[in-house]
Short mmCIF file of C-alpha atoms and ligand atoms in Angstrom, two decimals:
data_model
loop_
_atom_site.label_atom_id
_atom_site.label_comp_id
_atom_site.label_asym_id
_atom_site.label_seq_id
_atom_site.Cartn_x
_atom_site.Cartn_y
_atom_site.Cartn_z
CA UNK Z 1 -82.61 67.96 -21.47
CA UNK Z 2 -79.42 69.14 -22.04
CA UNK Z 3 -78.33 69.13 -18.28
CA UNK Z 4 -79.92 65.81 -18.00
CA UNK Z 5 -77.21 64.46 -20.73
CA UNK Z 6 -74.50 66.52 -18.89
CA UNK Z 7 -75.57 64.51 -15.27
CA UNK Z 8 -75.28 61.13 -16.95
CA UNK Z 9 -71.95 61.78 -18.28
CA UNK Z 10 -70.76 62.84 -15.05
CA UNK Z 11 -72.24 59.61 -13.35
CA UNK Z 12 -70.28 57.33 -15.98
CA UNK Z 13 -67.34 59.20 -15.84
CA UNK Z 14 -67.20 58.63 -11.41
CA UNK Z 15 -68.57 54.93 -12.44
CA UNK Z 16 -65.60 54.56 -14.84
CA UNK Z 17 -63.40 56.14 -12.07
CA UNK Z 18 -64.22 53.75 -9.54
CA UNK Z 19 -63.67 50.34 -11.62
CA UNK Z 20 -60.46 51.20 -13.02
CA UNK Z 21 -59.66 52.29 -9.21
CA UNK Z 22 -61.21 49.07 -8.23
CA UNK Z 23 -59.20 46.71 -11.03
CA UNK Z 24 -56.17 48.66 -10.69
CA UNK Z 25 -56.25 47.80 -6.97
CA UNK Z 26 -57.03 44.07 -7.74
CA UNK Z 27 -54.04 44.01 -10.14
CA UNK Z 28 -51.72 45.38 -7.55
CA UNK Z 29 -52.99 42.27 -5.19
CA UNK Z 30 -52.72 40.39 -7.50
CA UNK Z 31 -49.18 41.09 -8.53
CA UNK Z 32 -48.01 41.26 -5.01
CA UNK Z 33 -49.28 37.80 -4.25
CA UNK Z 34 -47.64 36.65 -6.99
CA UNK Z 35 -44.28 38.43 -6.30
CA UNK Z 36 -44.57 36.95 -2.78
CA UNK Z 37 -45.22 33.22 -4.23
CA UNK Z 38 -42.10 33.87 -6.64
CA UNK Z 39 -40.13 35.05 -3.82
CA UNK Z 40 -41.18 31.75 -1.91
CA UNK Z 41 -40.66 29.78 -4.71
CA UNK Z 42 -37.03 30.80 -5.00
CA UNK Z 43 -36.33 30.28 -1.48
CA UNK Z 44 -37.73 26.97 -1.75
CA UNK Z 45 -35.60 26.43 -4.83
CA UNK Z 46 -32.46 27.93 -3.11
CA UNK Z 47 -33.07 25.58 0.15
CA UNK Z 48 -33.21 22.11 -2.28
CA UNK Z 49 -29.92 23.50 -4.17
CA UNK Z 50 -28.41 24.14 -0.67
CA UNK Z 51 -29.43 20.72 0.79
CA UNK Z 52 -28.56 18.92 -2.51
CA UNK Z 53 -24.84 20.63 -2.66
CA UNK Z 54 -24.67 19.25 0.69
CA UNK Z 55 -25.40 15.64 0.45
CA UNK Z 56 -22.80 15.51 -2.26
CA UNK Z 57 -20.60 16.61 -0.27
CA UNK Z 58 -21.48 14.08 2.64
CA UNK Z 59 -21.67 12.05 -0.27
CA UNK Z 60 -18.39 12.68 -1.85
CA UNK Z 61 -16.66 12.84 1.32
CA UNK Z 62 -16.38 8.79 1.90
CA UNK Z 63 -13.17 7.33 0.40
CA UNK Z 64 -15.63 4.16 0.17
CA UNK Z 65 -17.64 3.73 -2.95
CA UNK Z 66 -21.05 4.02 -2.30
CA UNK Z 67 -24.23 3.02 -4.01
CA UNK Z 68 -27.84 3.00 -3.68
CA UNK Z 69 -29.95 0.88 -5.40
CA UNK Z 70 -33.64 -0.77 -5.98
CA UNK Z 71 -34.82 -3.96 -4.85
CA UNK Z 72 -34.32 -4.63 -9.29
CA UNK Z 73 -30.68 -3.58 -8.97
CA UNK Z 74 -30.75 -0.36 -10.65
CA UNK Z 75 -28.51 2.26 -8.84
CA UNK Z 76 -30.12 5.27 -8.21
CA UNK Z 77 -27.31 7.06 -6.18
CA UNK Z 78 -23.37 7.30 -6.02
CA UNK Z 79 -20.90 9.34 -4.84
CA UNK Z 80 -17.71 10.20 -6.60
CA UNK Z 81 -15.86 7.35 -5.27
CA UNK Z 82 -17.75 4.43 -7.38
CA UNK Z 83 -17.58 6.84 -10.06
CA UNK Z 84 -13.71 6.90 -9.89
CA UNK Z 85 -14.02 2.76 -9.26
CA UNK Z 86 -16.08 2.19 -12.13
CA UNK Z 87 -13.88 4.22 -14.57
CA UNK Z 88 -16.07 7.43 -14.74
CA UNK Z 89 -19.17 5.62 -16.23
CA UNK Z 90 -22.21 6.34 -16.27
CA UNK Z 91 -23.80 4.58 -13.21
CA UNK Z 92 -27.16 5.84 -12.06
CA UNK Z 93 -30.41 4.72 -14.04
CA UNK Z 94 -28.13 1.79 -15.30
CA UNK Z 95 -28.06 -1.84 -13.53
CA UNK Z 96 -25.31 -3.21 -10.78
CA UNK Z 97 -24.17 -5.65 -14.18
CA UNK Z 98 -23.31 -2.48 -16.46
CA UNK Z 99 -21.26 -0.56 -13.53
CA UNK Z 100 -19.70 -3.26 -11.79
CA UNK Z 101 -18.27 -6.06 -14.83
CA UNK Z 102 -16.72 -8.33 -12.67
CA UNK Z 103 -19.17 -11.10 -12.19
CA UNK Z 104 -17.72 -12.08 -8.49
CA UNK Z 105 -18.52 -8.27 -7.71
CA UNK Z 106 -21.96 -8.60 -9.25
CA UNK Z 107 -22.88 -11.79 -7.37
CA UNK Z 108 -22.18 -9.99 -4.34
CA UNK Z 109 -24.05 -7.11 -4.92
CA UNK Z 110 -27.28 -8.89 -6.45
CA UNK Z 111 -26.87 -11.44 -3.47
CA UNK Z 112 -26.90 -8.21 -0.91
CA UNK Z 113 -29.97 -6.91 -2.70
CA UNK Z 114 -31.94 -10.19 -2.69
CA UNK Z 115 -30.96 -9.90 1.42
CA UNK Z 116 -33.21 -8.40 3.54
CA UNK Z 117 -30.36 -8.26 6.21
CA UNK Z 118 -27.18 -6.31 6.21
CA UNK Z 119 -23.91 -8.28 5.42
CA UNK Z 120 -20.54 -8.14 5.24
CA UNK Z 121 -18.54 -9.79 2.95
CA UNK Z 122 -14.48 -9.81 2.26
CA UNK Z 123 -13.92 -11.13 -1.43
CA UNK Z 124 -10.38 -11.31 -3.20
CA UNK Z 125 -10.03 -10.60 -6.99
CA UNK Z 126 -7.18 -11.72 -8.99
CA UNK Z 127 -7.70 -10.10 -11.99
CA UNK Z 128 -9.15 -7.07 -13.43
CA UNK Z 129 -11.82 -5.16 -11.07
CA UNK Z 130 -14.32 -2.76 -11.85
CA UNK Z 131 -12.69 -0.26 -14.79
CA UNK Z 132 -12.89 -1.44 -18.46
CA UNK Z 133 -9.11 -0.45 -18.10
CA UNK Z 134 -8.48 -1.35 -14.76
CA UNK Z 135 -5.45 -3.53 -14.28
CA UNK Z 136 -5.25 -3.76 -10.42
CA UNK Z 137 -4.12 -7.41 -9.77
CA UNK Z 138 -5.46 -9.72 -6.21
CA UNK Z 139 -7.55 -6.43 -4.84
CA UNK Z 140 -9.14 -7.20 -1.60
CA UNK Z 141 -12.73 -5.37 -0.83
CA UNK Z 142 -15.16 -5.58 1.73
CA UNK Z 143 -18.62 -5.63 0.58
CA UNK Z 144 -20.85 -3.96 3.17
CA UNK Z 145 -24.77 -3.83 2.03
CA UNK Z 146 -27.68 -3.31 4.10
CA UNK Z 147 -31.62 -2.29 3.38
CA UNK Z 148 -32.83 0.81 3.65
CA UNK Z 149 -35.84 1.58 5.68
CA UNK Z 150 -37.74 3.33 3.41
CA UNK Z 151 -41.47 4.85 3.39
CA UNK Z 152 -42.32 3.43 -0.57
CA UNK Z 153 -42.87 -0.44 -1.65
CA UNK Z 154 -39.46 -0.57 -3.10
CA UNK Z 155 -37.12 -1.33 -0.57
CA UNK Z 156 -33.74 0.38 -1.49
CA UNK Z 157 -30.13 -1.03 -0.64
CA UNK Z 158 -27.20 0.74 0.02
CA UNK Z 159 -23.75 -1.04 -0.22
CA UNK Z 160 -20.70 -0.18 0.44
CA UNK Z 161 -17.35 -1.58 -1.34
CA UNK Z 162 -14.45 -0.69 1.09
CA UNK Z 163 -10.96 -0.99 -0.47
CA UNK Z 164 -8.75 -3.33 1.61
CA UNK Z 165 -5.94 -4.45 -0.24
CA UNK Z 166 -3.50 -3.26 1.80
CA UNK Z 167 -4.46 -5.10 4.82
CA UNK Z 168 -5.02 -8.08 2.66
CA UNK Z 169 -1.56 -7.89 1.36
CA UNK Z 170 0.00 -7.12 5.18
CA UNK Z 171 -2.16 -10.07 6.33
CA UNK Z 172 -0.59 -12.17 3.76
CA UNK Z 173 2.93 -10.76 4.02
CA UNK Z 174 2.60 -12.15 8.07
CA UNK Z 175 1.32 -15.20 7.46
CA UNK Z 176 4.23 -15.71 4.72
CA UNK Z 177 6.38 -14.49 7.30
CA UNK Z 178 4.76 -17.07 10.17
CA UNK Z 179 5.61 -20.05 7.45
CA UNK Z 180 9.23 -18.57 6.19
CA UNK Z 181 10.38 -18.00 10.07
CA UNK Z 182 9.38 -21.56 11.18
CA UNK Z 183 10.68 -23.05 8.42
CA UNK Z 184 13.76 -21.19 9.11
CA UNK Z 185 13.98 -22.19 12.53
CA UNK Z 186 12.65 -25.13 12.32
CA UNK Z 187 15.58 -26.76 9.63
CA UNK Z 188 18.88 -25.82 11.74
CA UNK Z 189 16.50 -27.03 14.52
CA UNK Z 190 16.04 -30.23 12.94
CA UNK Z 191 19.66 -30.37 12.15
CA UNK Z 192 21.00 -29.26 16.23
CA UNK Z 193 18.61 -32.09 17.69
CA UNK Z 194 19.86 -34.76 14.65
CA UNK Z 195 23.37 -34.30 15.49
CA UNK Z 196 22.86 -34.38 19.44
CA UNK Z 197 20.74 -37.65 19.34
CA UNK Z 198 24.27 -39.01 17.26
CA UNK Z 199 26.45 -37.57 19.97
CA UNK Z 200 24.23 -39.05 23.01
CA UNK Z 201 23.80 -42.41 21.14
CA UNK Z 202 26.45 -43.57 18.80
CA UNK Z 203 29.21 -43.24 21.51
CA UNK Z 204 31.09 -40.28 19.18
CA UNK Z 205 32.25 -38.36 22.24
CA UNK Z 206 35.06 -41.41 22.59
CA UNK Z 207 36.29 -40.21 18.69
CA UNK Z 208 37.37 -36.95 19.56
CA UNK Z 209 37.52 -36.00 15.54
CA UNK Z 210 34.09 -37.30 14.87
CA UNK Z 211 32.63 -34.82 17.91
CA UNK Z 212 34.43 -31.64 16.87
CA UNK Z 213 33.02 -32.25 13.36
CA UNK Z 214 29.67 -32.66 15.06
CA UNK Z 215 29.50 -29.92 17.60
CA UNK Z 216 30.75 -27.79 15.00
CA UNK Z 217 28.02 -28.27 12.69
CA UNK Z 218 25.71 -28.03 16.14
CA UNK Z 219 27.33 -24.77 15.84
CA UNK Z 220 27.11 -23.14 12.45
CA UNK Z 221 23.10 -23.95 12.86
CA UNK Z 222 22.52 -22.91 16.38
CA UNK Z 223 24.64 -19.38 14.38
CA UNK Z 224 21.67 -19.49 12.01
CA UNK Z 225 18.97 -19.42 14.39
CA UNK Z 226 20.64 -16.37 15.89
CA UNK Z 227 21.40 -14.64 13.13
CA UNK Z 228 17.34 -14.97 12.07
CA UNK Z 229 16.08 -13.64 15.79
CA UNK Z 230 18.77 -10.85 15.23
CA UNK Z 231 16.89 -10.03 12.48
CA UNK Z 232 13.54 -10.25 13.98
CA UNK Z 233 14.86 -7.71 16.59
CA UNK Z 234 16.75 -4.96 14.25
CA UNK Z 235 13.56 -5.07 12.36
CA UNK Z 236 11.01 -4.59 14.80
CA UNK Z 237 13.72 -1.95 16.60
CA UNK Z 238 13.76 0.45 13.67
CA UNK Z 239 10.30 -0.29 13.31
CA UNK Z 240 9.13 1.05 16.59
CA UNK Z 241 7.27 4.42 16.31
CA UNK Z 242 9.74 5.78 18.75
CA UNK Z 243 12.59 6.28 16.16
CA UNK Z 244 15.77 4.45 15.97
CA UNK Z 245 18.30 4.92 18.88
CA UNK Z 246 21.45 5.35 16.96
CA UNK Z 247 24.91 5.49 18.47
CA UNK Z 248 26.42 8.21 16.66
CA UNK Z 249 30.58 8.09 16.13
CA UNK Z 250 32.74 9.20 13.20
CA UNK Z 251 34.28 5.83 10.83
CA UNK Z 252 35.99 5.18 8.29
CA UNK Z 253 33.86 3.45 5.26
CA UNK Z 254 36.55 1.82 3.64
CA UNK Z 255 37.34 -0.06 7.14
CA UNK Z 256 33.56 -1.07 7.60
CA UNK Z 257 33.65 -2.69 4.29
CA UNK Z 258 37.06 -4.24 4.39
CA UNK Z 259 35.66 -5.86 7.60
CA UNK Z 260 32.51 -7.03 5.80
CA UNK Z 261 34.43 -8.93 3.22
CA UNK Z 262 36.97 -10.18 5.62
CA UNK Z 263 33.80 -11.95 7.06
CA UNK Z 264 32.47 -12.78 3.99
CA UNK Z 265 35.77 -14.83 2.77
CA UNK Z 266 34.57 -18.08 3.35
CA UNK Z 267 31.66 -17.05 0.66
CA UNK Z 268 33.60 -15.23 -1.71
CA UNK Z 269 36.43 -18.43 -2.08
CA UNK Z 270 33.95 -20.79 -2.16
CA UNK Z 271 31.92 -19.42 -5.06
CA UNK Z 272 34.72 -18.03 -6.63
CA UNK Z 273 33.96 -14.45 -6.77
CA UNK Z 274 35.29 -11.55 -7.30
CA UNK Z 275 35.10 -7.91 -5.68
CA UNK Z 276 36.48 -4.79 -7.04
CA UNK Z 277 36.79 -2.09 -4.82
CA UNK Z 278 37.27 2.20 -5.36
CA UNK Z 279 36.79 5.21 -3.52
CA UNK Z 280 36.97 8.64 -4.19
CA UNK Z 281 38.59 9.95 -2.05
CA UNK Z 282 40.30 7.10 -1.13
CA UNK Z 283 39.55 7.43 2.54
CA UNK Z 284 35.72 8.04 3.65
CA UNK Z 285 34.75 9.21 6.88
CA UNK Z 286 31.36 8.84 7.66
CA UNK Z 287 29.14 9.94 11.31
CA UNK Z 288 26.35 7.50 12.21
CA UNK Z 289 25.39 4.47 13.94
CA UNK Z 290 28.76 1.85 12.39
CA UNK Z 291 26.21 -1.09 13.82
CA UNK Z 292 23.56 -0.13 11.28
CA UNK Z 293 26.10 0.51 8.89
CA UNK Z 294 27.72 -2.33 9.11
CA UNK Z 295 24.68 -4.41 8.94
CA UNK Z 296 23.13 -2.19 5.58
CA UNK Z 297 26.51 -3.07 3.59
CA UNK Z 298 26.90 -6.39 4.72
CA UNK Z 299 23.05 -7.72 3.84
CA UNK Z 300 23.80 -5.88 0.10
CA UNK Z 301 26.88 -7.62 -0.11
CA UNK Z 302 25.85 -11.67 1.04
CA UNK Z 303 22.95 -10.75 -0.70
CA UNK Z 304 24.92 -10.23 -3.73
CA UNK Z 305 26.92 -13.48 -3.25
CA UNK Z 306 24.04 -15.81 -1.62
CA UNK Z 307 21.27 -15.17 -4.64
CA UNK Z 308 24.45 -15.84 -7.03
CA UNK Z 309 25.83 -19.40 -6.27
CA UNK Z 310 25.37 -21.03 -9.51
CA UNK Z 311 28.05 -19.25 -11.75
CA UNK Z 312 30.91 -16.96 -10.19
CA UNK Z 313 29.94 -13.16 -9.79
CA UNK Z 314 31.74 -9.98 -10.01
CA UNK Z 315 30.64 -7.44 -7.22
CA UNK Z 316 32.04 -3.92 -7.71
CA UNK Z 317 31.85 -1.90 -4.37
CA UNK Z 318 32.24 1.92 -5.24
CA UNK Z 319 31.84 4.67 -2.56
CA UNK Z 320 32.11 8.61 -3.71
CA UNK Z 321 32.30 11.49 -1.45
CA UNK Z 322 30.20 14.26 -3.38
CA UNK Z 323 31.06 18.10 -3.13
CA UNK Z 324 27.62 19.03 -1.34
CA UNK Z 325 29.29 16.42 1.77
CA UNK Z 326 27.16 13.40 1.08
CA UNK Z 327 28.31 9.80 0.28
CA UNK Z 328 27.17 7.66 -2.65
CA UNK Z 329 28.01 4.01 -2.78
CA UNK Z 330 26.98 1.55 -5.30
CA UNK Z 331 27.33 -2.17 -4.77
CA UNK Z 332 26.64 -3.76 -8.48
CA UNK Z 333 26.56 -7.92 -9.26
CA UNK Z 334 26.56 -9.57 -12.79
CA UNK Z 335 24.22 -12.16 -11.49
CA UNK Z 336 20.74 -13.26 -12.06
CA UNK Z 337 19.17 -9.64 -11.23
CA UNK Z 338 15.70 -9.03 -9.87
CA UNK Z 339 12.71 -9.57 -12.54
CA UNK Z 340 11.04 -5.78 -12.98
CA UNK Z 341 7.43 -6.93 -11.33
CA UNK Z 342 9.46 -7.89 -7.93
CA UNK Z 343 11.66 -4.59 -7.34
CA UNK Z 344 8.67 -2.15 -6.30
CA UNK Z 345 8.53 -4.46 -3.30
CA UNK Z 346 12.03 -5.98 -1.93
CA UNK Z 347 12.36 -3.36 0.01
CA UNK Z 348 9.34 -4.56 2.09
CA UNK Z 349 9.97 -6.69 4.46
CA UNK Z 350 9.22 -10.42 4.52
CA UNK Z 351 9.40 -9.53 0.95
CA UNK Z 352 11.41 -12.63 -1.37
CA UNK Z 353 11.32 -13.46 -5.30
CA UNK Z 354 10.91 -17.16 -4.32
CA UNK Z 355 8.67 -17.21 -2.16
CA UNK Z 356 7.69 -21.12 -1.41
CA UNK Z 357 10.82 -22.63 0.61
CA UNK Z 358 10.07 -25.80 -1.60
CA UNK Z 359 11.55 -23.74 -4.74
CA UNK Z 360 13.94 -21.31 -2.30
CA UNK Z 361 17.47 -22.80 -1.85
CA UNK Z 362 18.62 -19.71 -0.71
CA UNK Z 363 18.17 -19.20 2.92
CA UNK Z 364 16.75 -15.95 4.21
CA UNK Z 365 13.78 -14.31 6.01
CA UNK Z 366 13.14 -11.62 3.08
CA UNK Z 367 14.15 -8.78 6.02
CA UNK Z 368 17.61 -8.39 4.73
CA UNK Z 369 16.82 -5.11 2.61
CA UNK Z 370 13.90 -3.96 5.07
CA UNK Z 371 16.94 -3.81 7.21
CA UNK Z 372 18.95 -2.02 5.05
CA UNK Z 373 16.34 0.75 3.75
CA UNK Z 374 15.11 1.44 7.38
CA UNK Z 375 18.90 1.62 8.68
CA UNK Z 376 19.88 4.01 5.40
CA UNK Z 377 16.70 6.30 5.97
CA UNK Z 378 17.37 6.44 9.98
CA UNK Z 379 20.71 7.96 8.59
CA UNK Z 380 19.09 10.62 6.35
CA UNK Z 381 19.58 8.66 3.49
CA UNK Z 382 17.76 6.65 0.54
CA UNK Z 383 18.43 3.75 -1.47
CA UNK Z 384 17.10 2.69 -4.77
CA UNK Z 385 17.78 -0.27 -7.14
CA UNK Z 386 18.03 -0.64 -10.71
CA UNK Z 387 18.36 -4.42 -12.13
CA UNK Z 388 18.38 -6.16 -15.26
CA UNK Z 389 17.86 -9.76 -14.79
CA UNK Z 390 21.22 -11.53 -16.24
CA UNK Z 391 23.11 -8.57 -16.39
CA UNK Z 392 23.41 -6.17 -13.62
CA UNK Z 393 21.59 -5.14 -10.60
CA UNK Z 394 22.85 -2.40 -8.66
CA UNK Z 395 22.00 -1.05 -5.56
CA UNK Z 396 22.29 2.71 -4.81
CA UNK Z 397 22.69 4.37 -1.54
CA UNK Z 398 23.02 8.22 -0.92
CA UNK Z 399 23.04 9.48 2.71
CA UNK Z 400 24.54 12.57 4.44
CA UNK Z 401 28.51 12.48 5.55
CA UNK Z 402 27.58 13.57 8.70
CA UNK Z 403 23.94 13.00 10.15
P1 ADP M 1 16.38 -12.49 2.04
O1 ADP M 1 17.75 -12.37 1.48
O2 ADP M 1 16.35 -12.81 3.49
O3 ADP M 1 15.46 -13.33 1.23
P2 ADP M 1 16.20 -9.66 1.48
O4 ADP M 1 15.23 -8.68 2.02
O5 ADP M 1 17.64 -9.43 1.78
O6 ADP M 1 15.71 -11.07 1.99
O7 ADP M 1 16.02 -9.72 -0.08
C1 ADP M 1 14.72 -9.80 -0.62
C2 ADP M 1 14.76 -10.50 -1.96
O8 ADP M 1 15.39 -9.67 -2.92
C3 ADP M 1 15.57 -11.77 -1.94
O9 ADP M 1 14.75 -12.87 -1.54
C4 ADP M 1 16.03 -11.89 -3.38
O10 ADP M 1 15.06 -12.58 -4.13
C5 ADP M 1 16.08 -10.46 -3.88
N1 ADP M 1 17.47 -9.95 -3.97
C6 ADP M 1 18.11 -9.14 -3.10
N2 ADP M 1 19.34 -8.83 -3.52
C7 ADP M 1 19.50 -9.45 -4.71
C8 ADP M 1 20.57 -9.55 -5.66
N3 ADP M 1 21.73 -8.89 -5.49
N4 ADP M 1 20.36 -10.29 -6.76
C9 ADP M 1 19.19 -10.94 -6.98
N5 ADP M 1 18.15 -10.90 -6.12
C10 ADP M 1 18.29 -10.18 -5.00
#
């Protein structure tokens, strides 16, 4: 009896042995499957943060705004660009009306989603664009949407708003030009081919008098038309990508502008103005191109006197030779100035304050200063101008003695 009790506690004991061998065992399998799932799991995880960082990027890389959205117009992806367009709002989840506020913008967009082909569309806006505090004024943007093929009902759109004010404005600027530079030509034209017809048909080459007074008229507008495809050329030569050819000699300032206002006599008597002149040290000498020179000071100076004809100006012409061997000359007027929204731009060319020739007495092209900044910077230099309408403007050059 007593050994019998002994054998079955010995039996339970190995039985007791063998499950906990057996669960133990299961638990280990158990764990190491689930070790291995984690371990997949993470990868998994790692892979969709990888790929995610890098559509972001690819995302965030376009200067262009881009947007996704459903066929109901609520965006479901951007990149940073619309972000930065739409003021740093919120954009996803929300609709095209909440992100973009301008309603020509919004047409556009709703019209590209209600199309189930891809467009492209150039719109102009004159006033405020996308921001809340956005004041960018006549922004031109291109408005490229398309569907998306895609594998649910929805059909998604993706659009594209391309910033192209520049070009809009450079378009603009030529076509201004186009009109200015016909009109230009086209008036002394008018004018030469007037005065001929007179000469041919009224007999005036028998009254000697009567044909100088003609021919020299003939003249003075067959000058303008010269003096405008001068300009043309200058421009478009220290435009070239090549770099300016300049003929380098040593001259004297102060003889440069003595020879500018010798030519500009005529101007100066007739609108009664005057021109004060000083220079420290009283004689300048400057190395660079005298042509360009010439033709920098000059345009400040008829400038000066041709936007001024109504009441008679004072132009003071001051030239200082600094101690680190660079020149600064100021030419200042007392006349009408330059209003504050105009001077970020009169240095571009084709650039005038009036800019119908209806309201424009004043002849030009609006190259005069493009001229003069391009011919100043070919020296090493820079100009600037500082104007307050009524009571000064005052153009500032600073450029190397010797470039
Ligand atoms: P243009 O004289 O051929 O029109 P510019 O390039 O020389 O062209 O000048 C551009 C514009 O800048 C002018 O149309 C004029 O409105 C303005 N401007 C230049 N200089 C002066 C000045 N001294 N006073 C007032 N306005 C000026």
């Amino acid at each position: 009896m007593h050994e019998a009790l002994i054998l079955i506690t010995v039996i339970s004991l190995i039985c007791s042995l063998i499950l906990w061998r057996l669960l133990t065992a299961q638990n280990n399998k158990a764990q190491a499957a689930y070790s291995s799932h984690r371990k997949e799991h993470k990868g998994v995880l790692t892979k969709t943060k990888a790929e995610r960082r890098e559509l972001r990027l690819l995302l965030n890389a376009f200067d262009d705004a881009l947007i996704i959205t459903n066929s109901k117009g609520v965006i479901q992806v951007v990149n940073e660009a619309s972000r930065a367009l739409c003021d740093g709002r919120a954009l996803r989840g929300n609709s095209v009306e909440s992100a973009f506020i301008d309603k020509d913008i919004c047409e556009h967009i709703n019209n590209a989603i209600n199309s189930t082909t891809p467009a492209k569309k150039k719109i102009v806006l004159t006033e405020s664009s996308f921001g809340y505090s956005s004041t960018v004024t006549n922004s031109a943007w291109i408005i490229d949407s398309a569907p998306l093929p895609s594998q649910d009902e929805d059909t998604l759109h993706r659009i594209i708003l391309r910033d192209v004010t520049t070009e809009h404005q450079t378009d603009q600027i030529k076509r201004e030009f186009v009109a200015n530079a016909s009109h230009e030509l086209r008036t002394p034209l008018a004018v030469i081919s007037g005065y001929l017809e007179n000469l041919i048909d009224d007999d005036v080459v028998d009254s000697p008098a009567t044909a100088r007074r003609f021919l020299t008229t003939i003249r003075k507008h067959s000058d303008r038309i010269s003096k405008l495809i001068d300009e043309m050329l200058t421009i478009s030569k220290l435009e070239s990508g090549d770099g300016v050819q300049l003929s380098m000699q040593e001259f004297s300032l102060n003889d440069i502008l003595s020879d500018i206002t010798d030519r500009l006599a005529p101007m100066i008597t007739a609108q009664n103005a005057t021109i004060n002149r000083s220079s420290r040290p009283p004689e300048i000498i400057l190395t660079g191109d005298p042509f360009y020179w010439d033709q920098a000071l000059f345009n400040l100076i008829e400038n000066a006197l041709k936007q001024n004809t109504e009441n008679p100006i004072t132009i003071d012409i001051s030239a200082v030779q600094t101690d680190d061997a660079r020149v600064e000359i100021q030419i200042t007027d007392d006349g009408k100035g330059i209003p504050s929204m105009h001077v970020p731009y009169i240095f571009n060319r084709f650039y005038r304050v009036q800019k119908h020739h209806s309201q424009n007495k004043v002849k030009g092209t609006g190259l005069g200063l493009s001229i003069v900044k391009h011919a100043i910077e070919a020296h090493g230099g820079n100009i600037s101008v500082t104007s307050e309408p009524g009571v000064f403007t005052t153009f500032r050059i600073i450029s190397p003695l010797n470039h």
